[in-house]
Amino acid sequence: MPDITWKQRWDTTLMPTYGTPAVELVSGAGARVVDADGREYIDLLAGIAVNSLGHAHPALVEAVSRQVATLGHTSNIHAHPRVIELAEKLQELTGPDARVFFSNSGAEANEAAFKITRLTGRNRLLAAEHGFHGRTMGSLALTGQPDKRAPFEPLPGGVEFYPYGDIDALRALVEQDGRAEDTAAVFLESIQGETGVVPAPEGFLTEVRALCDEYGILMVVDEVQAGIGRTGRWFGYQVEDVVPDVVTLAKGLGGGLPIGACVAVTPAAQLMAKGHHGSTFGGNPVACAAGCAVIDTIRAEDLRGHVLDMERIIRAALEPLDAVTGVRGRGLMLGVVLDGPRPGLADAALAAGLLVNQPAPDVLRLVPPLTVTETDIRESLATIKELLS
């Protein structure tokens, strides 16, 4: 009987939602990973902006190992010190009146935010075209990508879409037919990740905040990809002097462990009441221990400053290239915009020993671990230059 390959095992056991992966990764350290054949890659994808401390970071390994060996799960019927500690850390980062709901993913964090908006007594939601908030039914309803929504309609109602970055169009939609008083929230990402790393235009976040204040509308900012140090700030929205009503987090918060958080910052924090929402695994002590380790390590190792240093190196190397029309984004959430579609570039990078991806045919997304070394960055840039030449 012939040996069964891992690809055959994958195809005969998993639903085909991701297709068949090209490689099977089995180990990693820092920003380097190794596949089942022993080949090493530099990881510029970080599990899609998840592995904020890279692979096998000692602080994360120690925190998770200690916690799982002490108490692995409690549910939210009982409290746990790591859960409270992580909530306090998030409160410190967002505002003293903030309240946190823990979940297991960004989609679930956005579901919680969706439910908060319903508790305002208004039922109209405005979300950005091309935005991405997840694939559960509620988060998908907020996602401004029709091809993702269409197979699952009808979705939860009341959502309308505005052109991202266009404050005049957003105002017109808010005020359309005198419906401003029915509008519960404006949803947006500070940087649209899945559509090709597109930051909000300068001033847009401030203008959205002012518009929401004018009509008593909640401003909900999805920081699932841009949050927790990835842009060189704790949150992507901090590029401007705004405070959202609700912030959603996941990905890099757990450094590789599944966790999401919906943080209500303003009086919106008081809308959820006992029995309104729940999650068996949300606020799991092991995942929360990981979140605490991530935040503490970002501080201790000054990773926000390091992120900005690495951004400067990347821009200096790639922006002058003839094949590159620009590098957009902030920190280590960057989209390298190419001079035209280059299908298969991510596959070519994989063959050359780099993990990257293409959220659009003419965009290469770079979201490496926040801990990535200058050596790894410069080696990766040399490979990218060769591929683009």
Short mmCIF file of C-alpha atoms in Angstrom, two decimals:
data_model
loop_
_atom_site.label_atom_id
_atom_site.label_comp_id
_atom_site.label_asym_id
_atom_site.label_seq_id
_atom_site.Cartn_x
_atom_site.Cartn_y
_atom_site.Cartn_z
CA MET A 1 0.00 0.00 0.00
CA PRO A 2 1.56 3.35 -1.00
CA ASP A 3 2.27 5.96 1.67
CA ILE A 4 -0.51 8.51 2.08
CA THR A 5 0.79 12.07 1.80
CA TRP A 6 -0.22 14.87 4.15
CA LYS A 7 -2.01 16.56 1.23
CA GLN A 8 -4.15 13.46 0.68
CA ARG A 9 -4.92 13.29 4.38
CA TRP A 10 -5.88 16.99 4.33
CA ASP A 11 -8.14 16.59 1.31
CA THR A 12 -9.91 13.53 2.73
CA THR A 13 -10.58 14.97 6.19
CA LEU A 14 -11.06 18.76 5.96
CA MET A 15 -13.76 20.77 4.22
CA PRO A 16 -12.32 22.42 1.10
CA THR A 17 -12.76 25.98 2.38
CA TYR A 18 -9.05 26.80 2.04
CA GLY A 19 -8.10 24.61 -0.89
CA THR A 20 -5.04 22.43 -0.41
CA PRO A 21 -2.07 24.23 1.18
CA ALA A 22 1.24 24.24 -0.64
CA VAL A 23 3.37 23.35 2.39
CA GLU A 24 2.96 21.73 5.80
CA LEU A 25 4.70 23.77 8.50
CA VAL A 26 5.94 21.85 11.53
CA SER A 27 8.16 24.18 13.61
CA GLY A 28 9.38 27.72 13.95
CA ALA A 29 11.55 30.13 15.93
CA GLY A 30 11.42 33.90 15.68
CA ALA A 31 10.44 34.82 12.12
CA ARG A 32 11.64 31.50 10.66
CA VAL A 33 9.51 28.41 10.08
CA VAL A 34 10.33 24.92 8.84
CA ASP A 35 8.17 22.63 6.71
CA ALA A 36 7.70 18.86 6.82
CA ASP A 37 10.53 18.42 4.32
CA GLY A 38 12.97 20.38 6.49
CA ARG A 39 12.98 23.51 4.33
CA GLU A 40 13.23 26.86 6.12
CA TYR A 41 11.26 30.01 5.27
CA ILE A 42 11.26 33.60 6.50
CA ASP A 43 7.74 34.30 7.71
CA LEU A 44 6.48 37.70 6.52
CA LEU A 45 2.84 36.67 7.00
CA ALA A 46 2.84 35.71 10.71
CA GLY A 47 -0.30 33.61 10.43
CA ILE A 48 -1.99 36.66 8.84
CA ALA A 49 -0.76 39.23 11.38
CA VAL A 50 -1.29 36.86 14.31
CA ASN A 51 2.14 35.75 15.56
CA SER A 52 3.06 39.15 16.94
CA LEU A 53 6.00 37.80 18.96
CA GLY A 54 7.07 35.39 16.26
CA HIS A 55 7.34 31.66 16.86
CA ALA A 56 8.30 30.10 20.20
CA HIS A 57 9.00 33.42 21.93
CA PRO A 58 10.23 32.53 25.46
CA ALA A 59 7.83 34.93 27.21
CA LEU A 60 4.83 33.46 25.42
CA VAL A 61 5.95 29.86 25.89
CA GLU A 62 6.54 30.42 29.59
CA ALA A 63 3.23 32.21 30.22
CA VAL A 64 1.13 29.65 28.35
CA SER A 65 2.97 26.63 29.75
CA ARG A 66 2.66 27.88 33.31
CA GLN A 67 -1.04 28.63 32.92
CA VAL A 68 -2.07 25.40 31.20
CA ALA A 69 -0.17 23.45 33.88
CA THR A 70 -2.04 25.35 36.60
CA LEU A 71 -5.62 25.79 35.37
CA GLY A 72 -6.62 25.45 31.73
CA HIS A 73 -10.28 26.47 31.67
CA THR A 74 -12.97 27.81 33.99
CA SER A 75 -15.80 29.18 31.78
CA ASN A 76 -17.17 32.57 32.76
CA ILE A 77 -19.23 31.16 35.59
CA HIS A 78 -16.06 31.64 37.64
CA ALA A 79 -13.43 34.37 37.56
CA HIS A 80 -9.74 33.90 36.88
CA PRO A 81 -6.83 36.28 37.62
CA ARG A 82 -5.39 36.24 34.07
CA VAL A 83 -8.77 37.18 32.59
CA ILE A 84 -9.07 40.16 34.92
CA GLU A 85 -5.43 41.10 34.33
CA LEU A 86 -5.79 41.19 30.54
CA ALA A 87 -9.02 43.19 30.77
CA GLU A 88 -7.21 45.71 32.98
CA LYS A 89 -4.37 45.97 30.47
CA LEU A 90 -6.82 46.65 27.64
CA GLN A 91 -8.64 49.18 29.81
CA GLU A 92 -5.32 50.92 30.44
CA LEU A 93 -4.68 51.11 26.69
CA THR A 94 -8.15 52.31 25.64
CA GLY A 95 -9.68 54.30 28.51
CA PRO A 96 -10.54 54.10 32.22
CA ASP A 97 -14.24 53.55 31.61
CA ALA A 98 -13.75 50.76 29.06
CA ARG A 99 -15.36 47.35 29.52
CA VAL A 100 -14.20 44.19 27.75
CA PHE A 101 -15.97 41.15 26.34
CA PHE A 102 -13.62 38.30 25.44
CA SER A 103 -14.28 35.95 22.55
CA ASN A 104 -12.20 33.56 20.44
CA SER A 105 -11.75 35.45 17.17
CA GLY A 106 -12.13 38.75 15.40
CA ALA A 107 -15.39 37.70 13.80
CA GLU A 108 -16.84 36.99 17.23
CA ALA A 109 -15.55 40.31 18.56
CA ASN A 110 -17.40 42.03 15.72
CA GLU A 111 -20.53 39.99 16.46
CA ALA A 112 -20.42 41.37 20.00
CA ALA A 113 -20.03 44.89 18.63
CA PHE A 114 -22.98 44.28 16.29
CA LYS A 115 -25.13 43.28 19.27
CA ILE A 116 -24.04 46.37 21.22
CA THR A 117 -25.32 48.55 18.39
CA ARG A 118 -28.73 46.86 18.54
CA LEU A 119 -29.00 47.84 22.22
CA THR A 120 -28.98 51.54 21.27
CA GLY A 121 -32.57 51.13 20.09
CA ARG A 122 -31.52 52.03 16.55
CA ASN A 123 -31.16 49.41 13.84
CA ARG A 124 -29.33 51.03 10.92
CA LEU A 125 -25.62 50.23 10.47
CA LEU A 126 -23.21 51.83 8.00
CA ALA A 127 -20.12 49.84 7.01
CA ALA A 128 -17.33 50.55 4.55
CA GLU A 129 -17.19 49.20 1.04
CA HIS A 130 -14.37 46.66 0.61
CA GLY A 131 -14.11 46.28 4.40
CA PHE A 132 -13.69 42.91 6.04
CA HIS A 133 -15.03 42.05 9.50
CA GLY A 134 -15.28 38.24 9.46
CA ARG A 135 -17.23 35.33 8.07
CA THR A 136 -19.89 34.59 10.68
CA MET A 137 -23.35 35.70 9.60
CA GLY A 138 -23.32 38.97 11.53
CA SER A 139 -19.74 39.94 10.76
CA LEU A 140 -20.25 38.93 7.13
CA ALA A 141 -23.25 41.25 6.95
CA LEU A 142 -20.83 44.08 7.84
CA THR A 143 -18.24 42.99 5.26
CA GLY A 144 -18.25 45.24 2.20
CA GLN A 145 -17.28 42.53 -0.28
CA PRO A 146 -20.36 41.30 -2.19
CA ASP A 147 -18.69 38.14 -3.48
CA LYS A 148 -18.21 36.94 0.09
CA ARG A 149 -21.76 37.84 1.15
CA ALA A 150 -23.73 36.59 -1.83
CA PRO A 151 -23.66 32.80 -1.20
CA PHE A 152 -25.10 33.26 2.31
CA GLU A 153 -27.83 35.85 1.85
CA PRO A 154 -30.17 36.79 3.38
CA LEU A 155 -27.87 38.09 6.10
CA PRO A 156 -28.83 40.09 9.20
CA GLY A 157 -30.44 43.27 7.93
CA GLY A 158 -30.05 46.97 8.42
CA VAL A 159 -26.53 47.28 6.95
CA GLU A 160 -25.74 49.81 4.23
CA PHE A 161 -22.33 50.53 2.68
CA TYR A 162 -20.42 53.76 2.10
CA PRO A 163 -17.20 54.38 0.11
CA TYR A 164 -14.27 54.05 2.50
CA GLY A 165 -12.52 57.36 3.07
CA ASP A 166 -15.24 59.56 1.56
CA ILE A 167 -16.65 61.65 4.41
CA ASP A 168 -19.05 63.55 2.13
CA ALA A 169 -20.60 60.32 0.86
CA LEU A 170 -20.83 58.99 4.42
CA ARG A 171 -22.54 62.16 5.65
CA ALA A 172 -24.99 62.02 2.76
CA LEU A 173 -25.82 58.41 3.61
CA VAL A 174 -26.24 59.19 7.32
CA GLU A 175 -28.63 62.07 6.52
CA GLN A 176 -30.43 60.33 3.65
CA ASP A 177 -34.22 60.62 3.96
CA GLY A 178 -33.85 62.02 7.47
CA ARG A 179 -32.64 58.66 8.79
CA ALA A 180 -29.75 59.91 10.92
CA GLU A 181 -31.79 59.28 14.07
CA ASP A 182 -32.18 55.63 13.05
CA THR A 183 -28.44 55.10 12.54
CA ALA A 184 -26.85 53.10 15.32
CA ALA A 185 -23.22 52.87 14.24
CA VAL A 186 -20.56 53.45 11.64
CA PHE A 187 -18.18 50.48 11.26
CA LEU A 188 -14.72 50.81 9.75
CA GLU A 189 -11.15 49.55 9.91
CA SER A 190 -8.37 52.05 10.54
CA ILE A 191 -6.52 50.19 7.77
CA GLN A 192 -8.42 47.88 5.44
CA GLY A 193 -6.30 44.74 5.46
CA GLU A 194 -8.01 42.15 3.29
CA THR A 195 -8.67 44.53 0.43
CA GLY A 196 -4.98 45.32 -0.05
CA VAL A 197 -3.76 47.26 3.03
CA VAL A 198 -5.56 50.56 2.48
CA PRO A 199 -5.25 53.13 5.29
CA ALA A 200 -7.99 55.64 6.02
CA PRO A 201 -7.15 58.95 4.31
CA GLU A 202 -5.65 61.61 6.56
CA GLY A 203 -8.36 63.28 8.63
CA PHE A 204 -11.05 60.71 7.83
CA LEU A 205 -11.13 59.14 11.30
CA THR A 206 -11.45 62.57 12.90
CA GLU A 207 -14.27 63.49 10.53
CA VAL A 208 -16.10 60.22 11.23
CA ARG A 209 -15.80 60.86 14.96
CA ALA A 210 -17.27 64.34 14.56
CA LEU A 211 -20.12 63.07 12.39
CA CYS A 212 -20.96 60.35 14.88
CA ASP A 213 -20.91 62.84 17.75
CA GLU A 214 -23.22 65.15 15.83
CA TYR A 215 -25.94 62.51 15.54
CA GLY A 216 -25.32 60.31 18.57
CA ILE A 217 -23.99 57.44 16.45
CA LEU A 218 -21.50 54.86 17.72
CA MET A 219 -18.09 54.78 16.01
CA VAL A 220 -16.91 51.16 15.88
CA VAL A 221 -13.31 50.59 14.78
CA ASP A 222 -12.17 47.11 13.80
CA GLU A 223 -8.54 46.81 14.94
CA VAL A 224 -8.40 43.04 14.48
CA GLN A 225 -5.45 43.29 12.09
CA ALA A 226 -4.05 46.76 12.81
CA GLY A 227 -4.16 46.60 16.61
CA ILE A 228 -1.71 45.62 19.37
CA GLY A 229 1.41 47.36 18.14
CA ARG A 230 1.34 46.36 14.48
CA THR A 231 1.34 49.93 13.15
CA GLY A 232 3.90 51.19 15.68
CA ARG A 233 1.04 52.36 17.89
CA TRP A 234 -1.12 50.25 20.16
CA PHE A 235 -4.03 50.81 17.75
CA GLY A 236 -4.21 51.96 14.18
CA TYR A 237 -6.79 54.66 14.95
CA GLN A 238 -4.25 56.43 17.17
CA VAL A 239 -2.72 57.97 14.06
CA GLU A 240 -5.36 60.64 14.78
CA ASP A 241 -6.62 62.04 18.06
CA VAL A 242 -9.87 60.06 18.23
CA VAL A 243 -11.48 57.74 20.74
CA PRO A 244 -13.91 55.20 19.20
CA ASP A 245 -16.95 54.03 21.11
CA VAL A 246 -16.14 50.38 20.45
CA VAL A 247 -12.87 48.71 19.42
CA THR A 248 -12.61 45.10 18.27
CA LEU A 249 -9.39 43.09 18.61
CA ALA A 250 -8.05 39.60 17.92
CA LYS A 251 -5.13 38.26 15.81
CA GLY A 252 -1.95 39.69 17.38
CA LEU A 253 -3.51 40.00 20.84
CA GLY A 254 -2.96 36.31 21.55
CA GLY A 255 0.35 35.97 19.75
CA GLY A 256 -0.86 32.72 18.19
CA LEU A 257 -3.52 31.62 20.65
CA PRO A 258 -7.16 32.16 19.68
CA ILE A 259 -8.61 35.21 21.39
CA GLY A 260 -10.81 38.15 20.48
CA ALA A 261 -11.93 41.17 22.46
CA CYS A 262 -14.73 43.68 22.04
CA VAL A 263 -13.80 46.77 24.04
CA ALA A 264 -16.54 49.33 24.62
CA VAL A 265 -14.77 52.55 25.52
CA THR A 266 -17.38 55.29 26.01
CA PRO A 267 -20.84 55.06 27.67
CA ALA A 268 -21.48 52.30 25.12
CA ALA A 269 -19.72 50.14 27.72
CA GLN A 270 -22.92 50.14 29.76
CA LEU A 271 -25.22 48.82 27.02
CA MET A 272 -24.53 45.11 27.51
CA ALA A 273 -26.29 43.64 30.55
CA LYS A 274 -26.28 40.25 32.26
CA GLY A 275 -27.53 37.57 29.88
CA HIS A 276 -27.11 39.63 26.72
CA HIS A 277 -24.12 37.69 25.41
CA GLY A 278 -21.78 34.85 26.27
CA SER A 279 -18.99 32.55 25.15
CA THR A 280 -17.89 29.28 26.74
CA PHE A 281 -14.26 29.68 25.72
CA GLY A 282 -14.13 33.50 25.61
CA GLY A 283 -11.68 34.70 28.25
CA ASN A 284 -10.00 31.32 28.51
CA PRO A 285 -7.18 31.62 31.11
CA VAL A 286 -4.52 30.19 28.77
CA ALA A 287 -5.42 32.57 25.94
CA CYS A 288 -5.56 35.49 28.38
CA ALA A 289 -2.15 34.54 29.79
CA ALA A 290 -0.87 34.74 26.22
CA GLY A 291 -2.48 38.16 25.76
CA CYS A 292 -0.85 39.47 28.93
CA ALA A 293 2.53 38.16 27.76
CA VAL A 294 2.12 39.82 24.37
CA ILE A 295 1.33 43.26 25.81
CA ASP A 296 4.07 43.01 28.43
CA THR A 297 6.65 41.94 25.84
CA ILE A 298 5.74 44.70 23.40
CA ARG A 299 6.44 47.14 26.23
CA ALA A 300 9.55 45.44 27.60
CA GLU A 301 11.23 45.05 24.20
CA ASP A 302 10.04 48.41 22.83
CA LEU A 303 8.58 46.60 19.85
CA ARG A 304 6.54 49.60 18.75
CA GLY A 305 9.76 51.50 18.12
CA HIS A 306 11.29 48.47 16.43
CA VAL A 307 8.27 48.17 14.15
CA LEU A 308 8.78 51.75 12.92
CA ASP A 309 12.50 51.11 12.35
CA MET A 310 11.68 48.06 10.22
CA GLU A 311 9.07 50.03 8.27
CA ARG A 312 11.71 52.62 7.33
CA ILE A 313 14.06 49.90 6.07
CA ILE A 314 11.31 48.28 3.99
CA ARG A 315 10.20 51.56 2.44
CA ALA A 316 13.74 52.63 1.64
CA ALA A 317 14.38 49.36 -0.17
CA LEU A 318 11.12 48.92 -2.09
CA GLU A 319 9.72 52.35 -2.88
CA PRO A 320 12.46 53.24 -5.41
CA LEU A 321 11.89 50.07 -7.47
CA ASP A 322 10.43 50.50 -10.97
CA ALA A 323 8.06 47.58 -10.31
CA VAL A 324 6.63 49.29 -7.19
CA THR A 325 4.24 52.23 -7.42
CA GLY A 326 4.08 52.70 -3.66
CA VAL A 327 4.14 51.16 -0.21
CA ARG A 328 1.01 51.88 1.80
CA GLY A 329 0.08 51.12 5.38
CA ARG A 330 1.91 51.74 8.63
CA GLY A 331 4.46 49.96 10.75
CA LEU A 332 4.57 46.28 9.87
CA MET A 333 1.18 46.27 8.16
CA LEU A 334 2.30 47.17 4.66
CA GLY A 335 0.97 46.69 1.16
CA VAL A 336 3.54 46.80 -1.61
CA VAL A 337 1.59 48.16 -4.58
CA LEU A 338 2.97 46.81 -7.85
CA ASP A 339 2.99 48.36 -11.31
CA GLY A 340 0.34 45.89 -12.43
CA PRO A 341 -1.18 42.50 -11.61
CA ARG A 342 1.43 39.84 -10.86
CA PRO A 343 -0.52 36.61 -10.38
CA GLY A 344 1.51 33.90 -8.74
CA LEU A 345 3.98 36.24 -7.05
CA ALA A 346 3.19 34.82 -3.59
CA ASP A 347 3.80 31.31 -4.97
CA ALA A 348 7.12 32.43 -6.42
CA ALA A 349 8.04 33.93 -3.06
CA LEU A 350 7.21 30.64 -1.35
CA ALA A 351 9.49 28.80 -3.76
CA ALA A 352 12.21 31.35 -2.90
CA GLY A 353 11.78 30.78 0.83
CA LEU A 354 9.39 33.60 1.84
CA LEU A 355 5.89 33.40 3.32
CA VAL A 356 3.84 36.33 1.99
CA ASN A 357 0.45 36.72 0.39
CA GLN A 358 -1.41 38.78 -2.18
CA PRO A 359 -4.73 40.22 -0.98
CA ALA A 360 -5.07 41.75 -4.47
CA PRO A 361 -3.35 40.80 -7.74
CA ASP A 362 -1.22 43.95 -7.66
CA VAL A 363 -0.51 44.05 -3.91
CA LEU A 364 1.98 42.10 -1.84
CA ARG A 365 1.09 42.12 1.87
CA LEU A 366 3.89 42.20 4.46
CA VAL A 367 2.78 41.55 8.06
CA PRO A 368 5.77 39.82 9.71
CA PRO A 369 6.13 39.25 13.44
CA LEU A 370 6.73 42.47 15.35
CA THR A 371 9.95 40.84 16.59
CA VAL A 372 11.36 40.23 13.08
CA THR A 373 15.07 41.01 13.00
CA GLU A 374 16.76 43.47 10.71
CA THR A 375 18.77 40.57 9.29
CA ASP A 376 15.60 38.71 8.33
CA ILE A 377 14.06 41.86 6.86
CA ARG A 378 17.11 42.63 4.72
CA GLU A 379 17.37 39.04 3.49
CA SER A 380 13.66 39.08 2.62
CA LEU A 381 13.99 42.38 0.78
CA ALA A 382 16.81 41.02 -1.33
CA THR A 383 14.59 38.10 -2.34
CA ILE A 384 11.63 40.36 -3.12
CA LYS A 385 13.81 42.63 -5.25
CA GLU A 386 15.03 39.61 -7.21
CA LEU A 387 11.47 38.39 -7.73
CA LEU A 388 10.32 41.80 -8.94
CA SER A 389 13.22 42.21 -11.32
#
